[in-house]
Short mmCIF file of C-alpha atoms and ligand atoms in Angstrom, two decimals:
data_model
loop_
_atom_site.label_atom_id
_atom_site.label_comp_id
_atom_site.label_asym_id
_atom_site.label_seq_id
_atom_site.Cartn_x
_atom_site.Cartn_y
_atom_site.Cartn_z
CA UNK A 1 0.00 0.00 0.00
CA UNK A 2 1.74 3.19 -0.81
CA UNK A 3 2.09 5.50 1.74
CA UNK A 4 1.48 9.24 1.95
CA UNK A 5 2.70 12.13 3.41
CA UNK A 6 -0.29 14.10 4.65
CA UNK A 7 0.46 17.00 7.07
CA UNK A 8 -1.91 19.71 6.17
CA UNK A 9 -4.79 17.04 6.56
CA UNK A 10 -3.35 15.55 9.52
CA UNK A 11 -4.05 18.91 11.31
CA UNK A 12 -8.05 17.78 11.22
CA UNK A 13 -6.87 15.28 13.39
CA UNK A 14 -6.10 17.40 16.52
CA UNK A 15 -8.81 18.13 18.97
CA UNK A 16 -10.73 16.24 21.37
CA UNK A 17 -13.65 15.58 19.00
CA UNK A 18 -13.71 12.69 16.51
CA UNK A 19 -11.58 12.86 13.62
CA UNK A 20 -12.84 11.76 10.16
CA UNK A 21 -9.23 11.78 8.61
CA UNK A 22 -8.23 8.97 10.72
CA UNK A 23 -11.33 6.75 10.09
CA UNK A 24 -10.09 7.28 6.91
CA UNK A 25 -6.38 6.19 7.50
CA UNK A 26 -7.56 3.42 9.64
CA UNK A 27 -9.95 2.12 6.86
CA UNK A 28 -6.45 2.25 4.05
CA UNK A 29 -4.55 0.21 6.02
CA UNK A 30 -6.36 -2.94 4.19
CA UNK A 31 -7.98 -1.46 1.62
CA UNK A 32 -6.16 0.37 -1.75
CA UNK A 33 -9.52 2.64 -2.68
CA UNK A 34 -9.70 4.49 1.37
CA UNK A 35 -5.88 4.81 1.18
CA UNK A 36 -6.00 6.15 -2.64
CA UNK A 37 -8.85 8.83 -0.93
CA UNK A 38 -6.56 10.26 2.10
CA UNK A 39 -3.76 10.96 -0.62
CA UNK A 40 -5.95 12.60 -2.89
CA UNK A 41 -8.13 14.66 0.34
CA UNK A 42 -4.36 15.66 1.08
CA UNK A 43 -3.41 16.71 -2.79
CA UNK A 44 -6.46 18.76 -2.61
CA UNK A 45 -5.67 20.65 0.69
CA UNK A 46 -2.70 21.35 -0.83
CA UNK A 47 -3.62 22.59 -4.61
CA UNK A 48 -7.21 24.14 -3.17
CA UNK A 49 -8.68 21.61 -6.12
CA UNK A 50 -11.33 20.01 -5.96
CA UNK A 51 -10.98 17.38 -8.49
CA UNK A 52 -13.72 15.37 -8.34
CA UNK A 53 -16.48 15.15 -11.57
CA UNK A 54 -20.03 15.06 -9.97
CA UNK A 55 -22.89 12.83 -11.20
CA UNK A 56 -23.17 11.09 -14.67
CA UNK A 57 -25.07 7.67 -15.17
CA UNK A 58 -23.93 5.23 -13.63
CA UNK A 59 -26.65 2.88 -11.63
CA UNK A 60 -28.12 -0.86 -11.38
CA UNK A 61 -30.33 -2.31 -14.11
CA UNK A 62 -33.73 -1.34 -13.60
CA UNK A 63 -33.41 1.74 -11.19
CA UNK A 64 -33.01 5.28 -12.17
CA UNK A 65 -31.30 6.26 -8.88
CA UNK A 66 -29.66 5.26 -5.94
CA UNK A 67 -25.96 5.82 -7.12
CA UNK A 68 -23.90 8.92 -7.55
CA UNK A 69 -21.41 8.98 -10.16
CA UNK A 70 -18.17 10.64 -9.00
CA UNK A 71 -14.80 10.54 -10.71
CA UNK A 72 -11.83 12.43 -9.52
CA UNK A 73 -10.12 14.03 -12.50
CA UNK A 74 -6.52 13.05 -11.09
CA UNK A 75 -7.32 9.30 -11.49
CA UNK A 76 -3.75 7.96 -12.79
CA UNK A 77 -2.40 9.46 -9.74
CA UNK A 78 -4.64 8.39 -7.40
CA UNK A 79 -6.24 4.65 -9.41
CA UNK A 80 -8.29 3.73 -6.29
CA UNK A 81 -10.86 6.78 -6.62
CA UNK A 82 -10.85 7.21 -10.65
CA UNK A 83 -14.18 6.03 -10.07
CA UNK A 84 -15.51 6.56 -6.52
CA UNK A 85 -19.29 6.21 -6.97
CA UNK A 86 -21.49 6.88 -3.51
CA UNK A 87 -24.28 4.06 -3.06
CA UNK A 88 -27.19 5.60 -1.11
CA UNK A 89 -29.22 2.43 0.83
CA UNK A 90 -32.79 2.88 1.94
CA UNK A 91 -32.32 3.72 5.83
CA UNK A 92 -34.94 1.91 8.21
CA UNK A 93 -37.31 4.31 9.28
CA UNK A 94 -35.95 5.93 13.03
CA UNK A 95 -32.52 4.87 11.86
CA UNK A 96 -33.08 1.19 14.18
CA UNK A 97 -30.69 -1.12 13.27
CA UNK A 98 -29.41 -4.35 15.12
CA UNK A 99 -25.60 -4.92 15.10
CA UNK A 100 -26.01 -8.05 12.84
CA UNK A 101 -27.47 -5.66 10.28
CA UNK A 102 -24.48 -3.55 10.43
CA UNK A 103 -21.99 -5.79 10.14
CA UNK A 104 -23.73 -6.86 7.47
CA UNK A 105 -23.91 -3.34 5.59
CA UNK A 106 -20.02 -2.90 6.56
CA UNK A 107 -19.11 -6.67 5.40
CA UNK A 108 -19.83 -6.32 2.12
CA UNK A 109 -19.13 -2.95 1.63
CA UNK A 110 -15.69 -3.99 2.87
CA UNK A 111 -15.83 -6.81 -0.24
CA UNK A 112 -16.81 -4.36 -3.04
CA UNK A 113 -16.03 -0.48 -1.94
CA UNK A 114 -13.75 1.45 0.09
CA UNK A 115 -15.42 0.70 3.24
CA UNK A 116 -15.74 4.32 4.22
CA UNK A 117 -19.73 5.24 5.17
CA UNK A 118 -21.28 7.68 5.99
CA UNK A 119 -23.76 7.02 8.30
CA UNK A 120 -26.27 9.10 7.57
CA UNK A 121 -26.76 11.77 4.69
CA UNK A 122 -28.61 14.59 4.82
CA UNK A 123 -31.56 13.13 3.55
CA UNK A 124 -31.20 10.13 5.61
CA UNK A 125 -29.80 7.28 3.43
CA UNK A 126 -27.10 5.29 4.85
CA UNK A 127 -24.38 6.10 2.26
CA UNK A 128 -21.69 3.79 1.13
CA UNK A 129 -18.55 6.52 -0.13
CA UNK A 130 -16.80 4.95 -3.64
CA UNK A 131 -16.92 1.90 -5.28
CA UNK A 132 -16.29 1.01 -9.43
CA UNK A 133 -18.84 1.13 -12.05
CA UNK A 134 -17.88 -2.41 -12.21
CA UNK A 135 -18.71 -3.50 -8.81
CA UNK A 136 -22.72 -2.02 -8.99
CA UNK A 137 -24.68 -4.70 -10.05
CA UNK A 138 -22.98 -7.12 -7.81
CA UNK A 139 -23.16 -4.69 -4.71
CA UNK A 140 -27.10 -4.40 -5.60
CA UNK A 141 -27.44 -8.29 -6.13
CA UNK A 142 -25.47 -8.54 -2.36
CA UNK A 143 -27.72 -6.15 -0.29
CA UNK A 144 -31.26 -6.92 -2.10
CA UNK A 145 -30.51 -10.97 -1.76
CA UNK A 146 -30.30 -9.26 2.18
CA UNK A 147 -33.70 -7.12 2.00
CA UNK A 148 -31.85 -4.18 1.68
CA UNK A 149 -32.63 -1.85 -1.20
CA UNK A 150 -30.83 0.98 -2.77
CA UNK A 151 -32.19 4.63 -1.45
CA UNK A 152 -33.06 7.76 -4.00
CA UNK A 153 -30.95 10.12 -5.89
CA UNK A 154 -31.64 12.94 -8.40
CA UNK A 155 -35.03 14.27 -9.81
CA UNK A 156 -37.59 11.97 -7.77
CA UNK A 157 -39.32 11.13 -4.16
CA UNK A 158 -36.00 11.31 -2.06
CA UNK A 159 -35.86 8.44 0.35
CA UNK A 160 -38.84 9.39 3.41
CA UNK A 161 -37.10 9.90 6.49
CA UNK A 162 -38.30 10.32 9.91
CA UNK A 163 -37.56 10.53 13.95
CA UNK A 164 -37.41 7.90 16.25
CA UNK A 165 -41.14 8.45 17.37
CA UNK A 166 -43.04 5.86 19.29
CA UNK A 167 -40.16 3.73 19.27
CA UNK A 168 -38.64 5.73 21.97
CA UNK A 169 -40.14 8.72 22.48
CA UNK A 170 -43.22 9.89 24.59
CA UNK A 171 -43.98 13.00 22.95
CA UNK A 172 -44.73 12.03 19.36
CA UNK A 173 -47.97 12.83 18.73
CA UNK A 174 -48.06 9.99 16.46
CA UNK A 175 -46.79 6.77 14.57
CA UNK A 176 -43.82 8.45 12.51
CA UNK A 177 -42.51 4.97 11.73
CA UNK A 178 -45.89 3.90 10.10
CA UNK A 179 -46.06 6.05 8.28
CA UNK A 180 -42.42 6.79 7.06
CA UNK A 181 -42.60 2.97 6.09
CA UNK A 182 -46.27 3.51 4.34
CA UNK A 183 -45.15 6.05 2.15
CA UNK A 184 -41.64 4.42 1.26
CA UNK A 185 -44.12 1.36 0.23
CA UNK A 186 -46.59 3.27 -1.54
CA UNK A 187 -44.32 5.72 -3.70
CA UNK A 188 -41.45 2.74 -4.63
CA UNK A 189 -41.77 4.08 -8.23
CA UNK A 190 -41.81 7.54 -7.34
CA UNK A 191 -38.00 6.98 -5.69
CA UNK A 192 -36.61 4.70 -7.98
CA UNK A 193 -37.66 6.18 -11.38
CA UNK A 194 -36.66 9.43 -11.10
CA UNK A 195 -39.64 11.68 -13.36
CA UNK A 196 -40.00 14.82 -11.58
CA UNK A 197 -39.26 18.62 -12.14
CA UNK A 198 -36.29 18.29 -8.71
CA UNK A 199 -36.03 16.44 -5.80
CA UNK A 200 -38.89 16.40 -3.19
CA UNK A 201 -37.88 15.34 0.34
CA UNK A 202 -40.56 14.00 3.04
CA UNK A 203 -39.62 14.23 6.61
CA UNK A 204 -41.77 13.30 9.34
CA UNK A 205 -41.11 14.66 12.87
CA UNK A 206 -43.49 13.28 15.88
CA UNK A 207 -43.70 16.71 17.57
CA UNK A 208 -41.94 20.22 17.05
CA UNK A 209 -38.40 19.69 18.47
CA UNK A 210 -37.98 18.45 14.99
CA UNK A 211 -35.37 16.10 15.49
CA UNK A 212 -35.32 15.40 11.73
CA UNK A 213 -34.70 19.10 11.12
CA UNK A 214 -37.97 18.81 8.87
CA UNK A 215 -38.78 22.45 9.05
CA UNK A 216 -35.58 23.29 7.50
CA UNK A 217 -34.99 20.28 5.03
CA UNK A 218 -38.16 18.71 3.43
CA UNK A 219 -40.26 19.94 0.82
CA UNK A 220 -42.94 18.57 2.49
CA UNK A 221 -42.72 18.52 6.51
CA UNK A 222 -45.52 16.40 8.59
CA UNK A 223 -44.85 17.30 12.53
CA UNK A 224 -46.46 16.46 14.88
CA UNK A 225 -49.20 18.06 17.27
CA UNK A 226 -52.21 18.28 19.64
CA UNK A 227 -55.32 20.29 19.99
CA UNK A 228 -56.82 21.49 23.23
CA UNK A 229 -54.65 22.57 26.20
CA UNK A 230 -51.82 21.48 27.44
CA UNK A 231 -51.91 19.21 30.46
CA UNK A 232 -50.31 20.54 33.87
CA UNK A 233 -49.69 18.94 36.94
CA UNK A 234 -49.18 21.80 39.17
CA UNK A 235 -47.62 19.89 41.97
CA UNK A 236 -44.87 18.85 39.65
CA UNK A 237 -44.70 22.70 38.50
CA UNK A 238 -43.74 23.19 41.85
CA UNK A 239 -41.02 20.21 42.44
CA UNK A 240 -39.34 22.26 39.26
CA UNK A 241 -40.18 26.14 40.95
CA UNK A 242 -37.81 24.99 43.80
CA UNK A 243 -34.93 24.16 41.11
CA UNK A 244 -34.98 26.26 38.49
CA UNK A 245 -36.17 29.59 37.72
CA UNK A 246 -39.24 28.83 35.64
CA UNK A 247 -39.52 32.42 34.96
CA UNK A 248 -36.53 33.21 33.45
CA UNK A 249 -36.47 29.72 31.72
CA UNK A 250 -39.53 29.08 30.76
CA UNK A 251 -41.82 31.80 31.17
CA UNK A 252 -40.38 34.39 29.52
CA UNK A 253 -38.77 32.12 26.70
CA UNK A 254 -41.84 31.00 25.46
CA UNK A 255 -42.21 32.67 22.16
CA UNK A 256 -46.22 34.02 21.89
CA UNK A 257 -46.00 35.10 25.90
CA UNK A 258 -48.91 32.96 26.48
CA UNK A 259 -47.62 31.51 29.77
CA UNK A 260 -47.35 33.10 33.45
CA UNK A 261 -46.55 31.67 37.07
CA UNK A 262 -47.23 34.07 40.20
CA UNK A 263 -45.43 31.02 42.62
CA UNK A 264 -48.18 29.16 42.91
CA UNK A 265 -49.72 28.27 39.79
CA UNK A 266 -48.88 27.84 36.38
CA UNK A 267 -51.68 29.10 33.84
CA UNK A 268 -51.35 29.04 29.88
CA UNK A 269 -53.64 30.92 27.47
CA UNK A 270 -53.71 27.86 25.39
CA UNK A 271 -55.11 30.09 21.99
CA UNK A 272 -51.98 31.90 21.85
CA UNK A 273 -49.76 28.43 22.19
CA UNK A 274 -47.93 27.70 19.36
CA UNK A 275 -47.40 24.14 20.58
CA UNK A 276 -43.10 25.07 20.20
CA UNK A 277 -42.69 22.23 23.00
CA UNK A 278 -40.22 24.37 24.52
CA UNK A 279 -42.29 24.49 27.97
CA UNK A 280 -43.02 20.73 27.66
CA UNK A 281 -39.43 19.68 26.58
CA UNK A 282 -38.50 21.59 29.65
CA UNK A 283 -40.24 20.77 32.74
CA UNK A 284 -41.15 16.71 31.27
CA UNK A 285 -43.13 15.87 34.27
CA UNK A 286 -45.16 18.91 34.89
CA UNK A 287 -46.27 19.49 31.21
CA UNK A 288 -47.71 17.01 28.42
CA UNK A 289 -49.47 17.80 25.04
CA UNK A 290 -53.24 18.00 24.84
CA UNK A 291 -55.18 14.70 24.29
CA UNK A 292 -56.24 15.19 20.83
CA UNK A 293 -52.85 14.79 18.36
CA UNK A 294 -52.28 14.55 14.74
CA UNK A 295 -49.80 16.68 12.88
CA UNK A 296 -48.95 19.79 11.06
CA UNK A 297 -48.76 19.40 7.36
CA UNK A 298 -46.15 22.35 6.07
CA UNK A 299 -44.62 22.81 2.34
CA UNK A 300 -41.73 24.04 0.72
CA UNK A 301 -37.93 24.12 2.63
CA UNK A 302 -34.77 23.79 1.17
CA UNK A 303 -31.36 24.95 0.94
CA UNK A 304 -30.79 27.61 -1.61
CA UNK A 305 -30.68 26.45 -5.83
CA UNK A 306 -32.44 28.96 -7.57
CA UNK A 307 -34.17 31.12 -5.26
CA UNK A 308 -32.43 31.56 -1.48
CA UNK A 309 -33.01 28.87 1.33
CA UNK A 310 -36.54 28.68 2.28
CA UNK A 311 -38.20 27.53 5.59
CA UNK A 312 -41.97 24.99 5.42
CA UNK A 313 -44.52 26.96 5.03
CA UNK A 314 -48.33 25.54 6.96
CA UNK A 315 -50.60 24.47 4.42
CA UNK A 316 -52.55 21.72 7.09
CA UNK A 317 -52.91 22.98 10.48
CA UNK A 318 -53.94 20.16 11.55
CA UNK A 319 -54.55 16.53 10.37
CA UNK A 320 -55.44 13.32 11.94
CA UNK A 321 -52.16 10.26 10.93
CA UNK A 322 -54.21 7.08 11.19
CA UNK A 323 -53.32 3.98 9.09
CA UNK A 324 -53.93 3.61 6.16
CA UNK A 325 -52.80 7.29 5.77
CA UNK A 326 -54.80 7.69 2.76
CA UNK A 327 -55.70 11.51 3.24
CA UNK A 328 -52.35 12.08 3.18
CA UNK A 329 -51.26 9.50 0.76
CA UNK A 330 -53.62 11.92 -1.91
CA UNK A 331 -52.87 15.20 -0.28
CA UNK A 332 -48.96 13.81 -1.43
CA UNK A 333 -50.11 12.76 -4.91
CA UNK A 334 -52.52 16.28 -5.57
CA UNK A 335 -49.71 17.94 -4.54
CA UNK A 336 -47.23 16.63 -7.42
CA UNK A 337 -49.34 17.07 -9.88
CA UNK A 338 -49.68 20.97 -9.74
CA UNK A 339 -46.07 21.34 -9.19
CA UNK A 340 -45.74 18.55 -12.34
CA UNK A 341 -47.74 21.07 -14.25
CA UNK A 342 -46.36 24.36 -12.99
CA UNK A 343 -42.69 23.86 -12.21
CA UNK A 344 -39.70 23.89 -15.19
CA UNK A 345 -36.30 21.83 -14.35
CA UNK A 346 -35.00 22.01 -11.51
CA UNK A 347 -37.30 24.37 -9.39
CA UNK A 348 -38.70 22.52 -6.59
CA UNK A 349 -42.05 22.69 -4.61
CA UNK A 350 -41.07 26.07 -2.75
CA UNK A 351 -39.72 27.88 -5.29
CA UNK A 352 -42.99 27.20 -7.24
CA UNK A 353 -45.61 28.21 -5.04
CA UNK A 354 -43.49 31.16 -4.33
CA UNK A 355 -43.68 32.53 -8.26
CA UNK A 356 -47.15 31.37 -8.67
CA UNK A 357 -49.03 32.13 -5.74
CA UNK A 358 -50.41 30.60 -2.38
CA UNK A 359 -53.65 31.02 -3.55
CA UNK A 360 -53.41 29.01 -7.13
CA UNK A 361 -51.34 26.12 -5.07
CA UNK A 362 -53.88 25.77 -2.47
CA UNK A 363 -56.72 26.05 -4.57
CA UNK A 364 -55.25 22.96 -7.08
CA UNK A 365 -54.71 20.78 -3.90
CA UNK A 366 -58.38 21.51 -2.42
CA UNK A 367 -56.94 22.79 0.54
CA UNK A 368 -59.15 25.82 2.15
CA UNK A 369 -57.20 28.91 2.99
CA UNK A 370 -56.99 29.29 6.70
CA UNK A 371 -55.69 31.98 8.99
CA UNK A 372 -53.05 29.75 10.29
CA UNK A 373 -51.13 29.62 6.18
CA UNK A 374 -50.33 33.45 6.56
CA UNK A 375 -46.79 33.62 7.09
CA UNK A 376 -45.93 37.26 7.66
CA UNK A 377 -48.65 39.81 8.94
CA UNK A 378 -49.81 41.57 5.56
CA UNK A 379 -47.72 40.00 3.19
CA UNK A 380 -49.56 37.35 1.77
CA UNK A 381 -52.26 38.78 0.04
CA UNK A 382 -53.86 34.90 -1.43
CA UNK A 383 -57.21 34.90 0.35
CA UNK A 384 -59.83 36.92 -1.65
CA UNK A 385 -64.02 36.81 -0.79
CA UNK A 386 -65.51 36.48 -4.50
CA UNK A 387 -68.76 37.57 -5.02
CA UNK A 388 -70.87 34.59 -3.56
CA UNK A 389 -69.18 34.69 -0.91
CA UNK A 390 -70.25 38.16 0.04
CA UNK A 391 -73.79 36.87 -1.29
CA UNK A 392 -73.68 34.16 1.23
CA UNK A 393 -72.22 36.58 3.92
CA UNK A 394 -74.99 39.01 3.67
CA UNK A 395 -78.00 36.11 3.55
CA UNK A 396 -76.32 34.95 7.13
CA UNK A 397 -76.44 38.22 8.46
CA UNK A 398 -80.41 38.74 7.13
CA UNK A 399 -80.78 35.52 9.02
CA UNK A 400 -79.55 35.81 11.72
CA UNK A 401 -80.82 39.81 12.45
CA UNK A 402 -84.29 38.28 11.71
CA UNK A 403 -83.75 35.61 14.54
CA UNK A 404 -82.11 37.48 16.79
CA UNK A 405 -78.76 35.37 16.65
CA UNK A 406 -76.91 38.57 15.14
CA UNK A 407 -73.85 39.66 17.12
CA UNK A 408 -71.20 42.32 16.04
FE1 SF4 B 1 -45.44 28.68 24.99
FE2 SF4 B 1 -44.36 26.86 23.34
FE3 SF4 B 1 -45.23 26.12 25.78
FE4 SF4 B 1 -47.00 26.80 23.87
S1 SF4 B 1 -45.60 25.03 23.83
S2 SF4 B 1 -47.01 27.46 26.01
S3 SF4 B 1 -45.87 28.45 22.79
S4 SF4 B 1 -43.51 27.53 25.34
#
């Protein structure tokens, strides 16, 4: 195994935290392609090249994704990443896996790539980092003779991804394993066959801590919440009073103001709550959601392509997430099809609704407009009474004046 000289990388090395230069060292001592990748990391530390060629087709018969073409440019001086394709595998949903399955994953990754992971991507594939265009199909025949199947890449559903929810954590307000594994089920040919404008990404978080970063990251964000108020046990509020301040840490850091404690009791205008979870994530035993839970349905996030990065936007305030998920299952497929029709190459869901309007997106989808889709006070001029609507106003009000139901 030739050996390089790498100082300037070796520098990422120092620190107490974890070191991702010497997983890679320790994964070339046995294998040519890892080894080939520290010397060529190094070479471009030193030039300030990049090096690598993005994309191109490479893949597995029968799937239009899953595999990243990459190519370093420099590949007679560095033969073990000429090609050094990424292989993105379909994650289980909460990221559960037993140790067998790992080894698994790592043994024959060891057998056909450079045995470098990265565990996970952004979108929340377990990715395999550079193997040969050679080595696909057999990688593909490997893993799916396992049950494993390749993840999503380019223009299509990206692979669903979603929090740990019920599996280990009491505050999702509901099954965000179901139904991440429902909709990787139902939309199989939506991920593998890649036929849309861009990428959409669905990420479902059980409650607003987010832990999937959902708000930020998926065109289409499902999080979870609760109607009704939130449930207090005031004799816990008081085991936390003689801890902590709850005024300065609570109190006054919830974000609508909606809260207040005089020492004795802890009251919450529940109207005003915008069910953050901050209080609840805080004090666990005093605080829990209301009884009635479901989720937020919001549209539209990413990091910026064409138009700047954009936060989810509410479309659903709130919706019920019972199996078979079939209200959201068509919300999903309603969805695509106006952004089929309305979007050109490369623009995704966002960046659509932004150019052509709230009002034209939620009218295609059958959503009503509701007060809870305005995003900034003013600004978002899409909800417009047409004439029979006044009509229907004004035959109310005769109604009610005649029945003496009429109040201002
Ligand atoms: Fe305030 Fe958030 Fe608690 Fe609601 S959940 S009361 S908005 S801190």
């Amino acid at each position: 195994m030739k050996k390089y000289n790498t100082p300037l990388i070796d520098q990422l090395e120092k620190g107490p935290w974890p070191s991702f230069v010497t997983e890679m060292k320790k994964a070339g001592k046995t294998n040519e392609m890892a080894n080939d990748a520290v010397g060529h990391l190094e070479k471009c530390y030193t030039t300030k090249m990049g090096y690598w060629k993005h994309g191109g087709i490479v893949g597995v018969l029968g799937y239009g994704g899953g595999v990243i073409g990459r190519y370093s440019e420099i590949g007679d001086e560095f033969p073990g990443v000429a090609h050094f394709h990424t292989v993105r595998l379909n994650q289980p949903s909460g990221f559960f896996y037993t140790s067998k399955a790992l080894r698994e994953i790592c043994d024959i990754w060891d057998k056909y790539g450079s045995g470098l992971t990265n565990v996970h991507g952004s979108t929340g594939d377990l990715v395999l980092l550079g193997t040969k265009t050679d080595a696909l199909e057999a990688i593909f025949a490997e893993y799916s003779s396992r049950g494993w199947d390749l993840g999503s890449s380019g223009s299509a559903l990206r692979t669903p991804s979603c929090c740990v929810g019920p599996g280990r954590c009491e505050w999702t307000m509901y099954d965000t394993l179901g139904l991440n594994y429902a909709l990787t089920q139902e939309f199989q040919d939506e991920m593998h066959r890649p036929t849309f404008s861009y990428k959409f990404k669905i990420k479902s978080s059980g409650c607003a801590c987010d832990c999937v970063a959902s708000i930020a990251r998926a065109d289409m964000s499902i999080i979870g919440t609760w109607k009704g108020d939130i449930q207090i046990d005031q004799n816990e509020v008081k085991n936390y009073a003689s801890k902590m301040n709850i005024n300065a840490e609570i109190i006054n850091m919830c974000p609508t103001q909606c809260m207040s404690y005089d020492g004795k009791e802890l009251k919450i205008n529940n109207a005003e709550c915008s069910r953050c979870m901050h209080c609840i994530a805080k004090m666990t035993k005093a605080l829990k959601p209301g009884k009635e839970r479901g989720a937020t349905i919001c549209i539209g996030s990413k990091a910026p392509i064409v138009v700047g990065s954009l936060l989810s936007w509410v479309i659903v305030p709130f919706i019920k997430i019972e199996e078979p998920y079939t209200e959201v299952k068509e919300l999903i497929r309603k969805i695509w099809d106006w952004w089929d029709e309305n979007a050109k190459p490369r623009e995704r869901i966002g960046e659509v609704i932004e150019m052509k309007g709230m009002r034209s997106f939620l009218e295609a989808i059958g959503v009503p407009p509701m007060p809870q889709q305005i995003k900034e006070p003013r600004k978002d001029p899409f909800m417009f009474y047409t004439e029979d609507d006044i009509a229907s106003y004004k035959a109310k009000e005769a109604e009610e004046k005649k029945t003496g139901k009429y109040k201002f």
